[in-house]
Amino acid sequence: MAQDYTELPLSHDPTTSVLFDTASGLVAGATDAGLTIATAESLTAGQLAATIADIPGASAVLRGGLVVYATDLKRTLAGVPEDVLSEFGPVSPETAAALARGASDRCGADIGIGLTGVAGPDSQDGVAPGTVFLGLSRGMSVTVHKLEINGDRARIRAAATLAGLDLARSAL
């Protein structure tokens, strides 16, 4: 028997409207500027690309997104060099930069956003929960920002998604 999904109650988390509003501004700005966006996401597991895709008109700017939760996929799908992963680890500024570059290169986008971090509850490779690195690639430039986010997994992932949206808007 098929489930009628139209009748299921959906959560109305207040952060959802903030994410939607920020993503709407990003899509409008990127559309006006004629720029495209791609993501390579680890801790957010595609949440950033999905949030952008929720906006009407997103198909004009969102080229695609890579979900690279596993370390080996950071290398094979997003093109993070093996020496970066072995020397600095999967959660590092260097990896975030390589993810951003990989997103834009692999998806053919003007702007690439790379997200890596630890959502918790445990540390990963000595990196504390709430540590997030966001990479931004535009043209020949790549920048990285570090965030320290308090909260549970859902809050850390939502805040990282919001920061990714804000970072992409700043590149327009």
Tab-separated table of C-alpha atoms in Angstrom:
chain	number	residue	atom	x	y	z
A	1	MET	CA	0.000	0.000	0.000
A	2	ALA	CA	1.398	3.389	-1.005
A	3	GLN	CA	1.905	6.092	1.601
A	4	ASP	CA	0.240	9.457	0.945
A	5	TYR	CA	3.122	11.806	1.654
A	6	THR	CA	0.964	14.908	1.252
A	7	GLU	CA	-0.650	14.135	4.611
A	8	LEU	CA	2.550	13.731	6.658
A	9	PRO	CA	3.238	16.512	9.169
A	10	LEU	CA	6.435	18.411	8.406
A	11	SER	CA	8.689	20.168	10.879
A	12	HIS	CA	8.608	23.956	10.859
A	13	ASP	CA	12.021	24.590	12.381
A	14	PRO	CA	12.582	28.355	12.573
A	15	THR	CA	15.995	27.991	10.934
A	16	THR	CA	14.253	26.706	7.814
A	17	SER	CA	12.901	30.167	6.975
A	18	VAL	CA	16.316	31.757	7.539
A	19	LEU	CA	17.925	29.207	5.219
A	20	PHE	CA	15.191	29.729	2.618
A	21	ASP	CA	15.476	33.526	2.754
A	22	THR	CA	19.268	33.430	2.493
A	23	ALA	CA	19.160	30.921	-0.362
A	24	SER	CA	16.562	33.074	-2.143
A	25	GLY	CA	18.930	36.039	-1.984
A	26	LEU	CA	21.768	33.898	-3.297
A	27	VAL	CA	19.746	32.577	-6.239
A	28	ALA	CA	18.472	36.063	-7.127
A	29	GLY	CA	21.949	37.579	-6.874
A	30	ALA	CA	23.631	34.817	-8.864
A	31	THR	CA	20.922	35.022	-11.513
A	32	ASP	CA	21.372	38.786	-11.831
A	33	ALA	CA	25.162	38.368	-12.033
A	34	GLY	CA	24.946	35.483	-14.503
A	35	LEU	CA	27.013	33.225	-12.219
A	36	THR	CA	26.729	29.520	-11.479
A	37	ILE	CA	27.378	27.637	-8.230
A	38	ALA	CA	28.470	24.115	-7.284
A	39	THR	CA	29.151	22.459	-3.937
A	40	ALA	CA	31.343	19.715	-2.539
A	41	GLU	CA	29.980	18.811	0.879
A	42	SER	CA	31.126	16.519	3.622
A	43	LEU	CA	29.503	17.232	6.995
A	44	THR	CA	26.403	18.798	5.393
A	45	ALA	CA	25.950	15.797	3.062
A	46	GLY	CA	24.267	17.797	0.291
A	47	GLN	CA	22.179	20.053	2.541
A	48	LEU	CA	23.687	23.213	0.999
A	49	ALA	CA	22.918	22.188	-2.587
A	50	ALA	CA	19.463	20.960	-1.555
A	51	THR	CA	18.709	24.274	0.169
A	52	ILE	CA	19.659	26.182	-2.980
A	53	ALA	CA	17.575	23.777	-5.084
A	54	ASP	CA	14.520	24.538	-2.903
A	55	ILE	CA	14.378	28.020	-4.424
A	56	PRO	CA	12.338	28.596	-7.585
A	57	GLY	CA	14.739	29.509	-10.386
A	58	ALA	CA	17.668	27.629	-8.839
A	59	SER	CA	18.182	25.658	-12.042
A	60	ALA	CA	19.578	28.828	-13.632
A	61	VAL	CA	22.455	28.967	-11.133
A	62	LEU	CA	22.977	25.591	-9.410
A	63	ARG	CA	25.237	23.398	-11.544
A	64	GLY	CA	25.426	20.525	-9.089
A	65	GLY	CA	26.735	19.214	-5.833
A	66	LEU	CA	29.077	16.472	-4.728
A	67	VAL	CA	28.392	14.619	-1.490
A	68	VAL	CA	31.790	13.440	-0.316
A	69	TYR	CA	31.102	12.234	3.200
A	70	ALA	CA	33.702	9.458	3.002
A	71	THR	CA	37.347	10.539	2.872
A	72	ASP	CA	38.154	8.474	-0.238
A	73	LEU	CA	35.343	10.211	-2.133
A	74	LYS	CA	36.883	13.593	-1.383
A	75	ARG	CA	39.773	12.401	-3.535
A	76	THR	CA	37.961	10.446	-6.240
A	77	LEU	CA	34.884	12.637	-6.767
A	78	ALA	CA	36.024	16.122	-5.744
A	79	GLY	CA	39.675	15.807	-6.742
A	80	VAL	CA	41.227	16.574	-3.353
A	81	PRO	CA	44.880	15.568	-3.760
A	82	GLU	CA	45.949	12.496	-1.777
A	83	ASP	CA	48.862	14.422	-0.246
A	84	VAL	CA	46.441	17.060	1.114
A	85	LEU	CA	44.321	14.367	2.761
A	86	SER	CA	47.292	12.488	4.188
A	87	GLU	CA	49.178	15.567	5.406
A	88	PHE	CA	46.327	17.754	6.678
A	89	GLY	CA	43.389	15.339	7.056
A	90	PRO	CA	39.814	15.396	5.797
A	91	VAL	CA	38.831	18.239	8.158
A	92	SER	CA	41.261	21.047	7.430
A	93	PRO	CA	41.481	24.400	5.675
A	94	GLU	CA	43.504	22.780	2.896
A	95	THR	CA	40.825	20.166	2.275
A	96	ALA	CA	38.064	22.814	2.279
A	97	ALA	CA	40.002	24.799	-0.333
A	98	ALA	CA	40.487	21.710	-2.499
A	99	LEU	CA	36.791	20.807	-2.155
A	100	ALA	CA	35.771	24.289	-3.322
A	101	ARG	CA	38.100	24.102	-6.312
A	102	GLY	CA	36.931	20.563	-7.069
A	103	ALA	CA	33.268	21.616	-6.966
A	104	SER	CA	33.770	24.414	-9.461
A	105	ASP	CA	36.099	22.373	-11.708
A	106	ARG	CA	34.120	19.130	-11.726
A	107	CYS	CA	30.737	20.837	-12.157
A	108	GLY	CA	31.844	23.654	-14.456
A	109	ALA	CA	30.639	26.412	-12.116
A	110	ASP	CA	31.812	29.977	-11.560
A	111	ILE	CA	31.666	29.600	-7.776
A	112	GLY	CA	32.577	26.497	-5.784
A	113	ILE	CA	31.776	25.998	-2.108
A	114	GLY	CA	33.570	23.277	-0.127
A	115	LEU	CA	32.352	22.250	3.317
A	116	THR	CA	34.125	19.960	5.740
A	117	GLY	CA	33.921	19.672	9.501
A	118	VAL	CA	32.854	17.642	12.498
A	119	ALA	CA	29.173	17.541	13.426
A	120	GLY	CA	29.794	15.391	16.508
A	121	PRO	CA	29.037	14.249	19.015
A	122	ASP	CA	32.611	12.894	19.036
A	123	SER	CA	35.856	14.411	17.827
A	124	GLN	CA	37.304	13.195	14.520
A	125	ASP	CA	41.044	12.842	14.130
A	126	GLY	CA	41.550	15.223	17.059
A	127	VAL	CA	39.206	17.868	15.614
A	128	ALA	CA	36.483	19.006	18.018
A	129	PRO	CA	32.767	18.862	17.194
A	130	GLY	CA	31.541	22.148	15.766
A	131	THR	CA	34.765	22.841	13.863
A	132	VAL	CA	33.872	23.687	10.264
A	133	PHE	CA	35.978	24.833	7.329
A	134	LEU	CA	34.300	26.536	4.365
A	135	GLY	CA	36.171	26.972	1.116
A	136	LEU	CA	35.157	29.371	-1.630
A	137	SER	CA	36.507	29.167	-5.157
A	138	ARG	CA	35.854	31.884	-7.716
A	139	GLY	CA	38.069	32.182	-10.753
A	140	MET	CA	41.675	31.773	-9.682
A	141	SER	CA	40.928	32.779	-6.080
A	142	VAL	CA	40.288	30.350	-3.231
A	143	THR	CA	39.590	31.465	0.337
A	144	VAL	CA	38.853	29.462	3.471
A	145	HIS	CA	36.915	30.417	6.590
A	146	LYS	CA	36.897	28.570	9.910
A	147	LEU	CA	33.798	28.382	12.100
A	148	GLU	CA	33.363	27.132	15.643
A	149	ILE	CA	29.678	26.217	16.070
A	150	ASN	CA	28.047	25.154	19.324
A	151	GLY	CA	25.134	22.752	19.407
A	152	ASP	CA	24.033	19.301	18.387
A	153	ARG	CA	24.574	17.688	14.988
A	154	ALA	CA	21.494	19.263	13.425
A	155	ARG	CA	22.417	22.768	14.609
A	156	ILE	CA	26.034	22.423	13.472
A	157	ARG	CA	24.970	21.201	10.036
A	158	ALA	CA	22.283	23.908	9.642
A	159	ALA	CA	24.679	26.647	10.738
A	160	ALA	CA	27.346	25.365	8.322
A	161	THR	CA	24.763	25.380	5.517
A	162	LEU	CA	23.759	28.950	6.358
A	163	ALA	CA	27.407	30.017	6.444
A	164	GLY	CA	27.939	28.388	3.033
A	165	LEU	CA	25.004	30.336	1.610
A	166	ASP	CA	26.338	33.580	3.078
A	167	LEU	CA	29.821	32.883	1.763
A	168	ALA	CA	28.508	32.224	-1.740
A	169	ARG	CA	26.452	35.453	-1.623
A	170	SER	CA	29.572	37.389	-0.654
A	171	ALA	CA	31.267	36.145	-3.844
A	172	LEU	CA	28.647	37.592	-6.185
